[in-house]
Amino acid sequence: MKKIATTWLRGSAALQTLALMGAGTLTLSTANAQAPQAADAGLGDAIVVTGSRIARPELESASPIAVIGAETIQQNAANNIQDVLNELPQVGIGTSRTNSNFLTSGNGVAAVDLRNLGEDRTLVLVNGRRFVAGIAGSSTVDINNISPDLIERVEVVTGGASAVYGSDAIAGVVNFILKDKFEGIQARAQYGLTSRGDNPRYLASFLAGTSFGADGRGNIIANFSYDKDAGLLSRKRRRSAEDCFLDVCGPDSYSSYAPQGQFRFYSPTGAGGQVFSYDQNNALVTGLPAYQAGQYGYNRNAVRRISVPVERYLANLNLNYEVSDGIKAFVEMTYAKVKSSSQLEPSAVSETDFFTVGAGGIPITNAFIPASVQAIIAGRNSDADPTNDVGYLGFRRRLSDLFDRSNTNNRDTYRIAAGLSGNLTDRFSFNASYVYGRLKDDTVSQDVSAARFIQALDTVVSPTGAIVCRDPSNGCVPLNLFGRNSIDPAASAFLQVPKYERIKNEEHVVTGSISGSFPGLSAGDIGVAVGAEYRRESSSADRDPFTETGGNTGNAIPDTRGKFDVWEAFGELNVPLLSETSFAHYLGLTGAVRYSDYSTVGSVFSWNAGAEWEPVRGLKLRGLYAVANRAPNVSELFSGASETFPGSQIADPCEGVTATSTGALDAACRSIPGVAATIAADGTLAYSLADRQGINGFDPGNPNLNEEKARTLTFGAVLTPAAVPGFSLAVDYFRIKVKDAITTLPRDTSIEQCLATGEAQYCSNVIRDPANGRILTASAPLLNGASFKTSGIDVNLRYSRPLGLAADDRIDLNLLYTYLISLEQQPLPGAGVQENRGQLDGDGRLGAGFKHKASGRVTYLAGPLTFSWQVNYLGSIQDSIGEDFGTPELNDRNRVGDAFYHDVQARVAVGPDKRFEIYAGIDNLFDRQPPALTSGFYSSITGAETAADTYDPFGRRLYVGAQVRF
């Protein structure tokens, strides 16, 4: 590997020294291994790196590139490549096993989020080609499907790359380069455990390859790996063992939806009264003033997970064959099975999940009502005070003895990529490929039929003395909600219905390109690449009939089906202008354009332009400006209108308006006939609790969405002084501005703007009761309205030199650092700008906006021994800037200090030719604990009581492994 890198980098003594540092180091400016596109014979020492399709002899590109080599992946010893990527300062927090326990599907998905701009704005490639999405309706790739042992390196380009790769590359590109040649057999096994004896992780991997055919023209590589992460229960960590809210943890924060049930007396008109429940001994307690936590409550964290278990089976077969001199064929086949599951507390239900608000609950004729409660009801309904009457019983009940709502995910991903590459002339080569990808994701859980629940609550005593359903149809079994473990298994079987979501994503991509050079100025040949691409994507999410219609305990969520295709043409230029002059060792320009024609948004144009200038050898200045785009995905365009009940969050400007009030929107309110009628009858418009709880809304896709637009700028310098062999320093400024970003139109905005403007785009989202003017429905469709901006400075420092402590020893130093200048979002034009720099992810914010984030590693190599020490740094941050939580203690908790994580590893190679290698390591060496960010703060992850996707929630971890090669 070192020999190959040195050959590529010939011509610069300083750069040759960097190449000798090895392919495993991490850098923002180099690519240390051969890309598949560069394998075309006859093109000399030219290489292709991510961000361009033009092969070049230079080490660096006009835009910064971060490279994670195979050696770095080994030193991390991570089962999942996501854990390695998340250490890069430019990578934000994507979907992961520590933040997906409460997802309805996609538990354990591993996604990449560059620059905190969202997973759908990061393009993930494998060998420079697209990979099928891992989430329904999105473009987000699940990198669970990529085997770490097959990765040669990972190249990361941040900033708009749409001109080179098309849509989704607004924030940048993550390109996984896989091994394309391997000889022999390699087997690896690894086991890890936390210092508390939990969250075991297992890995076994087998890699084999051989050359075949005349003169070894072909090479085939097979890889199979299995790994399992057992997950972590919330109760396994003291900070998350009990429910918390702000600074209160324990019984006072428990849920009032308890397994024994809590029941409220309601008048026939829906007015609430006293509550009765059961204590820990299941003894009836009456006269409670309201629903209770404490001894009557339920600790949800006792059964939740901090991280979900993930089990993976990955199989890959890669084939390369030189068909003739200068022509190569390749086939890449991938199959991945990923299993995961959530673990949630049993469902919490109340009468409002099954009955219209204020219109019903448990009938007072229910035969299971305890005798002492029946006596209370009879007494109140027979006295002379009608305001004391009981019409029905409301309830809050944890269905612990009915069903487990946790889900299981089974995801099967298939991908095949095939193509030809080779030389057309001694200057030009071609590359043609076809990629097919398919995801099948089955998510299965259980729920309750709302209709059967209502039927089973209406119970009577039969002539034989048995309690039965008043309506015995469908084999109804009576339901007893009173007390712990009171539900008969037969009733449970009658009520349960399957709940599922069956997802299917498909992708077809055909790409053809020609690249090469023709004579240019004295500075060198002009590089050029032109090509075309066709892509078709489809996605469907089929849900069970009860979910589609809202016939279970949840809201109605319809199926989603959609597809689109796009035809694209692209081109690139690399123009050397000056070389070896008095003021320019090298000066050149680069540029790229892409025209796309979508079946959904129509024509889209993206481009970039860059420059590179080396005034003297060892100092390079570079810059790139790009106009990038992202077309809306299937979910954003075609998702069905899922139902929600946001009533408690709705603010109606017409509430409180009177016949003479003079507010800004009061006249518009009085012009609504229903509002005017209510004011005339009651003096003002008011909402009861039941009115608010009854307000529903729908969150649909929008087939009229347009593409997002971004403008990105990067410029910086790379210093590789010949006087200091092995040293390099890259400093780059970046800025990304996104406009017309796809966002949800807030319900309150639609309500206010409908009154203020009367425009259909707002009023179509609001439905009022024609009789009284109160809001019945407030929907929140998607639109192109948000804008984002982020900027900062990336620093990459590398140094390598021999120490002389042993023969052929070497020490490598690497530091990556990002200083974040801004991370802004504006939800809608005219709205206030939200600065997310210095804030954690939460409450709709962009991401974890660390002002300072860094990762450094020192590695010592001496013969068979390798020792590495890595430090990851997260700067101080606040959970919510400017928030006043009422006490100094809470405000202090809102501020999170610096966090340092230390990881160490030692490896020893033994035996003939060092074929056998053993290694051991400790992650989070000093057992750094995550900050306490409980429920009530913005960034708390449910069940973890901290930002478990940002800070290490596991604690110190130890692992051992062994690898053998034949």
Short mmCIF file of C-alpha atoms in Angstrom, two decimals, residues 341-580:
data_model
loop_
_atom_site.label_atom_id
_atom_site.label_comp_id
_atom_site.label_asym_id
_atom_site.label_seq_id
_atom_site.Cartn_x
_atom_site.Cartn_y
_atom_site.Cartn_z
CA SER A 341 -35.97 -4.13 17.83
CA SER A 342 -37.28 -1.52 20.17
CA GLN A 343 -38.24 -2.05 23.79
CA LEU A 344 -40.88 0.33 25.03
CA GLU A 345 -43.15 0.47 28.02
CA PRO A 346 -46.60 -1.04 27.34
CA SER A 347 -49.14 1.24 25.73
CA ALA A 348 -50.80 3.91 27.83
CA VAL A 349 -54.46 4.44 26.95
CA SER A 350 -57.32 6.56 28.16
CA GLU A 351 -60.95 6.93 27.20
CA THR A 352 -60.02 9.62 24.66
CA ASP A 353 -58.16 6.99 22.62
CA PHE A 354 -61.47 5.23 21.96
CA PHE A 355 -64.28 7.72 22.52
CA THR A 356 -64.99 11.26 21.39
CA VAL A 357 -63.63 13.71 23.95
CA GLY A 358 -66.17 14.24 26.72
CA ALA A 359 -68.64 11.76 25.21
CA GLY A 360 -67.91 8.44 26.86
CA GLY A 361 -65.68 5.98 28.64
CA ILE A 362 -66.32 2.90 30.76
CA PRO A 363 -70.14 2.53 31.04
CA ILE A 364 -71.39 2.72 34.61
CA THR A 365 -73.15 -0.56 33.88
CA ASN A 366 -69.79 -2.30 33.42
CA ALA A 367 -70.01 -5.51 35.44
CA PHE A 368 -66.37 -5.36 36.57
CA ILE A 369 -66.72 -2.06 38.45
CA PRO A 370 -65.87 -2.83 42.10
CA ALA A 371 -68.89 -3.09 44.39
CA SER A 372 -67.78 -0.18 46.58
CA VAL A 373 -67.45 2.05 43.50
CA GLN A 374 -70.87 0.87 42.21
CA ALA A 375 -72.31 1.96 45.53
CA ILE A 376 -70.74 5.42 45.18
CA ILE A 377 -72.15 5.76 41.65
CA ALA A 378 -75.61 4.61 42.76
CA GLY A 379 -75.61 7.05 45.66
CA ARG A 380 -74.56 10.03 43.55
CA ASN A 381 -77.03 9.27 40.79
CA SER A 382 -79.96 8.85 43.19
CA ASP A 383 -79.49 11.97 45.29
CA ALA A 384 -81.24 15.25 44.65
CA ASP A 385 -78.19 16.98 43.15
CA PRO A 386 -77.97 16.36 39.37
CA THR A 387 -74.54 18.04 39.20
CA ASN A 388 -73.23 15.16 41.26
CA ASP A 389 -74.33 12.48 38.78
CA VAL A 390 -71.87 10.02 37.19
CA GLY A 391 -72.33 9.37 33.47
CA TYR A 392 -69.29 7.22 32.79
CA LEU A 393 -65.81 6.45 34.09
CA GLY A 394 -62.72 7.89 32.51
CA PHE A 395 -59.55 5.88 32.82
CA ARG A 396 -55.82 5.87 32.45
CA ARG A 397 -54.40 2.40 32.11
CA ARG A 398 -51.04 0.88 31.21
CA LEU A 399 -51.83 -2.23 29.17
CA SER A 400 -49.04 -4.29 30.73
CA ASP A 401 -51.16 -7.43 30.86
CA LEU A 402 -52.59 -6.97 27.37
CA PHE A 403 -49.75 -6.71 24.85
CA ASP A 404 -46.19 -5.54 24.28
CA ARG A 405 -46.02 -2.65 21.84
CA SER A 406 -42.29 -3.05 21.19
CA ASN A 407 -41.50 -3.71 17.56
CA THR A 408 -39.07 -5.85 15.59
CA ASN A 409 -37.34 -4.79 12.37
CA ASN A 410 -36.04 -7.11 9.67
CA ARG A 411 -34.29 -5.29 6.85
CA ASP A 412 -32.99 -7.08 3.76
CA THR A 413 -30.88 -5.07 1.34
CA TYR A 414 -29.79 -6.29 -2.07
CA ARG A 415 -27.45 -4.45 -4.40
CA ILE A 416 -25.65 -5.31 -7.61
CA ALA A 417 -23.37 -3.00 -9.53
CA ALA A 418 -21.81 -4.04 -12.81
CA GLY A 419 -19.92 -2.27 -15.53
CA LEU A 420 -16.98 -1.82 -17.85
CA SER A 421 -14.08 0.61 -17.80
CA GLY A 422 -11.09 1.01 -20.02
CA ASN A 423 -9.15 3.01 -22.54
CA LEU A 424 -10.55 4.53 -25.70
CA THR A 425 -7.18 6.03 -26.68
CA ASP A 426 -3.90 6.67 -24.92
CA ARG A 427 -5.52 9.85 -23.54
CA PHE A 428 -9.16 8.98 -22.97
CA SER A 429 -10.93 6.29 -20.97
CA PHE A 430 -14.54 5.33 -20.45
CA ASN A 431 -16.60 4.06 -17.55
CA ALA A 432 -20.08 2.55 -17.81
CA SER A 433 -22.08 1.03 -14.96
CA TYR A 434 -25.50 -0.13 -13.87
CA VAL A 435 -26.61 -0.24 -10.23
CA TYR A 436 -29.71 -1.94 -8.87
CA GLY A 437 -30.62 -1.72 -5.21
CA ARG A 438 -33.59 -2.93 -3.20
CA LEU A 439 -34.55 -2.66 0.45
CA LYS A 440 -37.27 -4.73 2.10
CA ASP A 441 -38.03 -3.69 5.67
CA ASP A 442 -40.68 -5.47 7.71
CA THR A 443 -41.58 -3.85 11.01
CA VAL A 444 -43.94 -5.88 13.16
CA SER A 445 -45.62 -5.15 16.48
CA GLN A 446 -49.03 -5.48 18.13
CA ASP A 447 -51.84 -3.07 18.90
CA VAL A 448 -55.44 -3.06 20.04
CA SER A 449 -58.57 -2.79 17.93
CA ALA A 450 -60.41 0.33 19.07
CA ALA A 451 -63.80 -1.08 18.04
CA ARG A 452 -63.24 -4.32 19.94
CA PHE A 453 -61.95 -2.42 22.97
CA ILE A 454 -65.20 -0.45 23.13
CA GLN A 455 -67.21 -3.63 22.60
CA ALA A 456 -65.34 -5.51 25.35
CA LEU A 457 -65.82 -2.67 27.87
CA ASP A 458 -69.60 -2.90 27.66
CA THR A 459 -70.13 -5.89 29.94
CA VAL A 460 -73.16 -7.29 31.75
CA VAL A 461 -73.96 -10.22 34.00
CA SER A 462 -75.62 -13.08 32.16
CA PRO A 463 -78.52 -15.12 33.59
CA THR A 464 -75.94 -17.75 34.58
CA GLY A 465 -74.03 -15.21 36.66
CA ALA A 466 -71.10 -14.96 34.27
CA ILE A 467 -69.81 -11.62 33.06
CA VAL A 468 -70.16 -11.38 29.28
CA CYS A 469 -70.07 -8.76 26.53
CA ARG A 470 -73.41 -7.07 25.91
CA ASP A 471 -72.65 -7.59 22.21
CA PRO A 472 -71.16 -11.09 21.90
CA SER A 473 -70.41 -10.82 18.16
CA ASN A 474 -66.97 -11.76 16.79
CA GLY A 475 -66.38 -13.90 19.87
CA CYS A 476 -66.17 -10.92 22.20
CA VAL A 477 -64.45 -11.58 25.53
CA PRO A 478 -65.19 -9.11 28.38
CA LEU A 479 -62.43 -6.70 29.37
CA ASN A 480 -61.63 -5.98 33.02
CA LEU A 481 -59.41 -2.90 33.45
CA PHE A 482 -59.68 -2.69 37.25
CA GLY A 483 -56.49 -3.61 39.11
CA ARG A 484 -53.19 -5.22 38.25
CA ASN A 485 -53.14 -8.27 35.99
CA SER A 486 -56.90 -8.13 35.68
CA ILE A 487 -57.15 -8.72 31.94
CA ASP A 488 -58.02 -12.27 30.97
CA PRO A 489 -55.60 -13.78 28.38
CA ALA A 490 -58.62 -14.61 26.25
CA ALA A 491 -59.65 -10.94 26.29
CA SER A 492 -56.12 -9.99 25.33
CA ALA A 493 -56.26 -12.37 22.36
CA PHE A 494 -59.63 -10.93 21.30
CA LEU A 495 -58.42 -7.33 21.43
CA GLN A 496 -55.02 -7.67 19.82
CA VAL A 497 -54.52 -6.93 16.15
CA PRO A 498 -51.28 -7.07 14.16
CA LYS A 499 -49.51 -3.82 13.45
CA TYR A 500 -46.98 -3.74 10.66
CA GLU A 501 -45.22 -1.59 8.12
CA ARG A 502 -43.78 -3.18 4.99
CA ILE A 503 -41.30 -0.94 3.26
CA LYS A 504 -39.84 -1.42 -0.18
CA ASN A 505 -37.28 0.91 -1.76
CA GLU A 506 -35.89 0.34 -5.25
CA GLU A 507 -33.22 2.16 -7.20
CA HIS A 508 -31.92 1.84 -10.77
CA VAL A 509 -28.92 3.90 -11.89
CA VAL A 510 -27.24 3.79 -15.32
CA THR A 511 -24.12 5.92 -15.74
CA GLY A 512 -21.69 6.42 -18.60
CA SER A 513 -18.73 8.77 -18.73
CA ILE A 514 -15.63 9.55 -20.75
CA SER A 515 -12.62 11.21 -19.18
CA GLY A 516 -9.12 12.07 -20.22
CA SER A 517 -7.00 14.96 -21.38
CA PHE A 518 -5.93 16.90 -24.41
CA PRO A 519 -2.98 19.19 -24.95
CA GLY A 520 -3.30 22.51 -23.24
CA LEU A 521 -0.95 25.29 -22.24
CA SER A 522 2.65 24.80 -21.24
CA ALA A 523 1.53 24.11 -17.69
CA GLY A 524 0.07 20.76 -18.66
CA ASP A 525 -2.76 18.91 -20.31
CA ILE A 526 -6.38 19.95 -19.86
CA GLY A 527 -8.41 17.32 -18.05
CA VAL A 528 -11.99 16.73 -19.09
CA ALA A 529 -14.85 14.41 -18.16
CA VAL A 530 -18.32 14.22 -19.71
CA GLY A 531 -21.14 11.80 -19.13
CA ALA A 532 -24.79 11.05 -18.65
CA GLU A 533 -26.85 9.29 -16.01
CA TYR A 534 -30.37 7.94 -15.65
CA ARG A 535 -31.82 7.19 -12.24
CA ARG A 536 -35.19 5.84 -11.15
CA GLU A 537 -36.29 5.54 -7.53
CA SER A 538 -39.46 4.20 -5.98
CA SER A 539 -40.62 3.68 -2.43
CA SER A 540 -43.68 2.24 -0.76
CA ALA A 541 -44.77 1.83 2.84
CA ASP A 542 -47.73 -0.51 3.30
CA ARG A 543 -49.34 -0.43 6.72
CA ASP A 544 -51.91 -2.64 8.38
CA PRO A 545 -55.58 -1.70 7.90
CA PHE A 546 -55.99 -0.60 11.52
CA THR A 547 -53.11 1.89 11.25
CA GLU A 548 -54.37 3.16 7.91
CA THR A 549 -57.81 3.96 9.31
CA GLY A 550 -56.89 4.89 12.87
CA GLY A 551 -58.71 1.81 14.12
CA ASN A 552 -56.14 1.07 16.82
CA THR A 553 -54.75 3.13 19.71
CA GLY A 554 -52.80 5.41 17.37
CA ASN A 555 -53.70 8.04 14.81
CA ALA A 556 -54.49 7.23 11.21
CA ILE A 557 -51.38 6.90 9.00
CA PRO A 558 -52.11 6.06 5.37
CA ASP A 559 -49.86 4.11 3.02
CA THR A 560 -47.23 5.94 1.01
CA ARG A 561 -46.30 5.10 -2.58
CA GLY A 562 -44.34 7.14 -5.05
CA LYS A 563 -41.60 7.17 -7.64
CA PHE A 564 -39.60 9.52 -9.81
CA ASP A 565 -36.88 9.40 -12.43
CA VAL A 566 -34.24 11.81 -13.64
CA TRP A 567 -32.10 12.18 -16.78
CA GLU A 568 -28.79 13.96 -16.26
CA ALA A 569 -25.82 15.20 -18.28
CA PHE A 570 -22.59 16.40 -16.68
CA GLY A 571 -19.15 17.67 -17.51
CA GLU A 572 -15.92 18.74 -15.81
CA LEU A 573 -12.75 20.62 -16.69
CA ASN A 574 -9.35 20.87 -15.06
CA VAL A 575 -7.25 23.59 -16.71
CA PRO A 576 -3.59 24.07 -15.69
CA LEU A 577 -2.62 27.69 -16.40
CA LEU A 578 0.92 28.10 -15.09
CA SER A 579 3.65 25.78 -13.92
CA GLU A 580 7.17 26.37 -12.61
#
